[in-house]
CSV table of C-alpha atoms in Angstrom, one decimal:
chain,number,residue,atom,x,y,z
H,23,UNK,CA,15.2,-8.0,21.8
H,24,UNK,CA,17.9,-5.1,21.7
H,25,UNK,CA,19.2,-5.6,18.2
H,26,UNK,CA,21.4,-2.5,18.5
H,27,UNK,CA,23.4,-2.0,21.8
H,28,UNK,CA,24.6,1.5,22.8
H,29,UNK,CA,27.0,3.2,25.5
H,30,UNK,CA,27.0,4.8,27.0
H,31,UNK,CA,23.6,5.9,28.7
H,32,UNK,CA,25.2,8.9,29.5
H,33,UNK,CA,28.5,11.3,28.9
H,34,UNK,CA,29.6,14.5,30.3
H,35,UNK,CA,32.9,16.0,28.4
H,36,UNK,CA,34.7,18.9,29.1
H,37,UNK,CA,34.4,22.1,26.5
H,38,UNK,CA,37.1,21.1,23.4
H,39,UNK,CA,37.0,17.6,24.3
H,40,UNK,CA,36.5,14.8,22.3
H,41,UNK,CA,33.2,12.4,23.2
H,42,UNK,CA,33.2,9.3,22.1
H,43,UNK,CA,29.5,7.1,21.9
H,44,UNK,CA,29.4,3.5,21.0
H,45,UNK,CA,27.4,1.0,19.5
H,46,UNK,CA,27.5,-2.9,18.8
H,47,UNK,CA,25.4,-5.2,16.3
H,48,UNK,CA,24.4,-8.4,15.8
H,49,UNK,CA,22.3,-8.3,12.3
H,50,UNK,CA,25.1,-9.0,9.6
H,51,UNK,CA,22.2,-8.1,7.3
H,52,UNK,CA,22.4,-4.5,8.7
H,53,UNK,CA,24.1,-2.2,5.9
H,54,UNK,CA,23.0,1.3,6.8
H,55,UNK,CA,24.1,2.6,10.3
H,56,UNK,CA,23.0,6.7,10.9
H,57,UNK,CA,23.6,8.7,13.9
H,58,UNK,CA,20.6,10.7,15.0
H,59,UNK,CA,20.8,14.3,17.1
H,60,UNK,CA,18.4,15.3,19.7
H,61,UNK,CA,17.9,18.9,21.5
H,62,UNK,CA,15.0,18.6,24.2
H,63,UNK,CA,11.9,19.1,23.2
H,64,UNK,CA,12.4,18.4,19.4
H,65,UNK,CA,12.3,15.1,17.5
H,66,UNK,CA,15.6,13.2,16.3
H,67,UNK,CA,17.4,14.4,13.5
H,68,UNK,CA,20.0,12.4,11.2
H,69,UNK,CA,23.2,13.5,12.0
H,70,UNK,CA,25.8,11.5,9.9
H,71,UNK,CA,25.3,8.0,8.4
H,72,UNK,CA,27.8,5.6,6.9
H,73,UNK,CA,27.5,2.1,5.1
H,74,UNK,CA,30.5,-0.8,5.4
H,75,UNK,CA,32.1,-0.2,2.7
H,76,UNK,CA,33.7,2.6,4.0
H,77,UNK,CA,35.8,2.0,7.8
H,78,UNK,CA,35.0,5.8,8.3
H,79,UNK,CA,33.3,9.1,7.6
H,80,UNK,CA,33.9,12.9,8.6
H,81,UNK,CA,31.4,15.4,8.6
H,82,UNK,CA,33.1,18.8,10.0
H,83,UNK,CA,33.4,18.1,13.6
H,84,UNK,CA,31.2,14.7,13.6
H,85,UNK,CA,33.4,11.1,12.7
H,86,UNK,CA,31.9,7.4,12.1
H,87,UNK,CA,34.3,5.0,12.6
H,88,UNK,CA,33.1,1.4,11.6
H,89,UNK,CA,34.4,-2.2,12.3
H,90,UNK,CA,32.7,-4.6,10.1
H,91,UNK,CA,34.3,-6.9,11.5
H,92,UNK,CA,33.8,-6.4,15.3
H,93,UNK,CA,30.1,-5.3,14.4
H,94,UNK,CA,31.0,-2.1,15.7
H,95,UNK,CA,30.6,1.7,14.9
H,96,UNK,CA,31.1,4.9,16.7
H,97,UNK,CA,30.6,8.6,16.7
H,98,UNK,CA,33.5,10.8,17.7
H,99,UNK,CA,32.9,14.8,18.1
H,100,UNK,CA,36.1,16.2,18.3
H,101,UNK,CA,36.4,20.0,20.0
H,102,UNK,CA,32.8,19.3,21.7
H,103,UNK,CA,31.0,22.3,22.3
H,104,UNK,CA,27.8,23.1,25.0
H,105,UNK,CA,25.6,23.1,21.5
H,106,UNK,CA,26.6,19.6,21.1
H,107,UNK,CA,24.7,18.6,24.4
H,108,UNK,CA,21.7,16.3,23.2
H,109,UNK,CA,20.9,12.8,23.0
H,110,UNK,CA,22.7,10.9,20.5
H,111,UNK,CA,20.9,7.9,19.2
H,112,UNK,CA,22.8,5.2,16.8
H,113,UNK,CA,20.5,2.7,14.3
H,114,UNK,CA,20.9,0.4,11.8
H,115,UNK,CA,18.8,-1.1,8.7
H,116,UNK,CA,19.4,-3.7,6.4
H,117,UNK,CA,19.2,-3.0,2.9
H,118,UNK,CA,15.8,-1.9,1.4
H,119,UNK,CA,12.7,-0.8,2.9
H,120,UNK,CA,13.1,-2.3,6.6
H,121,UNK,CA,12.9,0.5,8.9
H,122,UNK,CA,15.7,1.4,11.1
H,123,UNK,CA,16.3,0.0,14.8
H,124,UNK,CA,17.2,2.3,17.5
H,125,UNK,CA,19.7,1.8,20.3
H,126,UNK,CA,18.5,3.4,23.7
H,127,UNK,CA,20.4,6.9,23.4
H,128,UNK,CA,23.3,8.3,25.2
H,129,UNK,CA,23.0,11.8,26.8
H,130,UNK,CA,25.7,14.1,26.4
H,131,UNK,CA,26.7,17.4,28.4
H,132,UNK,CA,29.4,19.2,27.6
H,133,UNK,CA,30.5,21.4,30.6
H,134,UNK,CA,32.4,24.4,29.7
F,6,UNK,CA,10.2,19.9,11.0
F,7,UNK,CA,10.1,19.2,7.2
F,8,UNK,CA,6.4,19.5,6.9
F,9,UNK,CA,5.6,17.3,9.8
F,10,UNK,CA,2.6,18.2,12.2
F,11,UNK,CA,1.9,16.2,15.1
F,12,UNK,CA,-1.5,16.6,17.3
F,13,UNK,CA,-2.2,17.3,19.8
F,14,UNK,CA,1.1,18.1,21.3
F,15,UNK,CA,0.3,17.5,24.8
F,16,UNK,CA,-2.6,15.6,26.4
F,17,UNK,CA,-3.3,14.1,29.6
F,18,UNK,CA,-6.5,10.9,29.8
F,19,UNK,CA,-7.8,8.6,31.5
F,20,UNK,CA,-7.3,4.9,31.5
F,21,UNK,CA,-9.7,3.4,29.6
F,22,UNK,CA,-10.4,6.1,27.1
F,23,UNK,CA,-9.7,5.9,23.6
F,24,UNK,CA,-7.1,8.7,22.2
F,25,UNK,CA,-6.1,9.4,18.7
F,26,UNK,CA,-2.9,10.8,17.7
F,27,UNK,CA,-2.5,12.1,14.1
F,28,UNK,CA,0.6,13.0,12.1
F,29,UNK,CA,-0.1,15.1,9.0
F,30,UNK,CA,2.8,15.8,6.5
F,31,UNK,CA,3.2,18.3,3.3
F,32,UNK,CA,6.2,16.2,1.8
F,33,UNK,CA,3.9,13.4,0.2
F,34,UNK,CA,6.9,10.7,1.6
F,35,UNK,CA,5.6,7.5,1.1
F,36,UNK,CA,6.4,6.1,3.8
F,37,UNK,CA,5.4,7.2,7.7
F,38,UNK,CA,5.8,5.8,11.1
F,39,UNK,CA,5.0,6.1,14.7
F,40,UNK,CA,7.7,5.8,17.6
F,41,UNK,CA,7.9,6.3,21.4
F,42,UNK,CA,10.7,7.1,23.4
F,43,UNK,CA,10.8,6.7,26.7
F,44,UNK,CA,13.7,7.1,29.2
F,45,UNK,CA,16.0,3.7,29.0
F,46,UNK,CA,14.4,2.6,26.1
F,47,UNK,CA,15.0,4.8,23.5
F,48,UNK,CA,13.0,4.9,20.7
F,49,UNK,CA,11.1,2.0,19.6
F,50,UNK,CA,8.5,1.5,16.7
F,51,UNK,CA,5.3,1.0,16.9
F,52,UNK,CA,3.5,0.7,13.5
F,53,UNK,CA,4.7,2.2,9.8
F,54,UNK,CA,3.0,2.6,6.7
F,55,UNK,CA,4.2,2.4,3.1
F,56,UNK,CA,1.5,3.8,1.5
F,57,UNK,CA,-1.9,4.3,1.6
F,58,UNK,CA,-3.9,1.8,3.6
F,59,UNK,CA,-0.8,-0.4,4.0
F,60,UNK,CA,0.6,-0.6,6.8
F,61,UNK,CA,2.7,-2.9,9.1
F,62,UNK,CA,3.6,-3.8,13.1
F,63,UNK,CA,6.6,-2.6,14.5
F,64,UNK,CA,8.1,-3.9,18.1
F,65,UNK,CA,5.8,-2.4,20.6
F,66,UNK,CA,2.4,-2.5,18.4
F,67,UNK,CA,0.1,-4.6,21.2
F,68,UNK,CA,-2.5,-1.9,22.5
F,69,UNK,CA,-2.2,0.3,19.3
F,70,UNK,CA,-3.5,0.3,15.9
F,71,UNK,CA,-3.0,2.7,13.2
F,72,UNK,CA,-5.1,3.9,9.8
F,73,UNK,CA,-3.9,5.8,6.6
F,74,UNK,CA,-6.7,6.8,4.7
F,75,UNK,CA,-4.4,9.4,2.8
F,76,UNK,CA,-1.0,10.0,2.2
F,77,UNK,CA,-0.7,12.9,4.1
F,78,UNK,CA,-2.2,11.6,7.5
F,79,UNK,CA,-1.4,9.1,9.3
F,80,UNK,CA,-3.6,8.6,12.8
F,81,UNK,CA,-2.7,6.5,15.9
F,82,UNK,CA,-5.0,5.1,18.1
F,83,UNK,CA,-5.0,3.5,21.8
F,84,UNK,CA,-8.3,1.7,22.0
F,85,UNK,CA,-8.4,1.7,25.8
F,86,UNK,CA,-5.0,3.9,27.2
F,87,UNK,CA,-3.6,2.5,30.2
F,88,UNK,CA,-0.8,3.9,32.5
F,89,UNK,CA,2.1,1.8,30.5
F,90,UNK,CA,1.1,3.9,27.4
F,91,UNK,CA,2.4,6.9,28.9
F,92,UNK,CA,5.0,8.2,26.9
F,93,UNK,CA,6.3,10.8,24.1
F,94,UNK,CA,4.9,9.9,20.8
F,95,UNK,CA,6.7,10.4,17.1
F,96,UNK,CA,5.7,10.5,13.8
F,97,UNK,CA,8.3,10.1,11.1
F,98,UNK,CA,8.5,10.3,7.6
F,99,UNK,CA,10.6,9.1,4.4
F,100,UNK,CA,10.7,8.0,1.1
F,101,UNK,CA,13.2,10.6,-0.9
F,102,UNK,CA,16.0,8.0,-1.2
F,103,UNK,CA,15.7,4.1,-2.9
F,104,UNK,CA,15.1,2.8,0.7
F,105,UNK,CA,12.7,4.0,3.2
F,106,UNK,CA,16.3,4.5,5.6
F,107,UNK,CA,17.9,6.7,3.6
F,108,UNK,CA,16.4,9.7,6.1
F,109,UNK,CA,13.8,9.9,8.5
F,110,UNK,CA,12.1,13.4,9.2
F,111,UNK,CA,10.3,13.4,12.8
F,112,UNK,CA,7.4,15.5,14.2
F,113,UNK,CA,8.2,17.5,17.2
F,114,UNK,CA,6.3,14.9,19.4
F,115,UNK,CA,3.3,14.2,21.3
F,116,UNK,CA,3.6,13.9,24.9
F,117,UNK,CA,0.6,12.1,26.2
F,118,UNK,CA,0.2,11.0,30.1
F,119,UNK,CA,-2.5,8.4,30.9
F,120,UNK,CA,-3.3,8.6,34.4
């Protein structure tokens, strides 16, 4: 059972673009939703995280946007760069010491 | 990787054997887990620990069991590997925030091949 639903699989943006990776819910018991980077080779890292009382968060060129409502959030890079290529992995958690779900990824390549 | 060391980092076996994994950290998190990723499925748990000698099942434990004897270690094994085990194996840590979520660290991986 997917519990967190991510698209898409994959993305290819042009250099200075913005990409755009989304992800749906169905938990309303989820309250922690980070964004996790990761280069081939190397294990995930946490890129950005936000919790629903906020509709969004900036970190430099990395944005969550979050729809409580809609059971939606999403990570916009703005200006993408080649460095950004990776795999992008969204997740969620309830409150407390549940450990996170992970959607299935998207790819991204940013072509110059 | 924040004090995470996965081993080995690459092995191939055969089906049927028995293969331990083991994930040794210098952060003394509390809490540790095992994932694997594999292509269209992302990264899904397999068991996690939240402290020494307890531990609990994550989403894709049948076939795998797991032992913390320590803080710092934290060993995976496949009692009898079969083909469908195949995979790229992570260890994660946490514990520096109230909630085990607040950040996960991960190993570099383990990518094992059962043939």
């Amino acid at each position: 059972q997917q519990q967190v639903k991510q698209s898409p699989q994959s993305l290819i943006v042009q250099k200075g673009g913005i990409s755009i990776i989304n992800c749906a819910y169905e938990n309303t018991a989820f309250d922690y939703f980070p964004w996790y980077q990761q280069f081939p080779g190397k294990g995930p890292a946490l890129l950005i995280a936000i919790r629903p009382d906020v509709s969004e968060k900036k970190e430099g060129r990395f944005t969550i946007s979050f729809n409580k409502s809609a059971k939606q959030f999403s990570l916009h890079i703005m200006d993408s760069q080649p460095g950004d290529s990776a795999t992008y992995f969204c997740a969620a958690s309830p409150t407390g010491n549940t450990p996170l779900v992970f959607g299935k990824g998207t790819r991204l390549s940013v072509i110059a | 990787d924040a004090g995470i060391t996965q081993s080995p980092r690459h092995k191939v076996t055969e089906t049927g054997t028995p293969v331990t994994l083991r994930c040794h950290q210098t952060e003394n998190h509390r809490y540790m887990y095992w994932y694997r990723q594999d292509p269209g499925h992302g990264l899904r748990l397999i068991h996690y620990s939240y402290g020494v000698k307890d531990t609990d099942k994550g989403e894709v434990s049948d076939g795998y069991s797991v032992s913390r004897s320590k803080t710092e270690d934290f060993l995976l094994t496949l009692e009898s590997a079969t083909s469908s085990q195949t995979s790229v194996y992570f260890c994660a840590i946490s514990g520096t925030g109230a909630a085990t979520n607040e950040k996960l660290f991960f190993g570099s991986g383990t990518q094992l091949s059962v043939l």
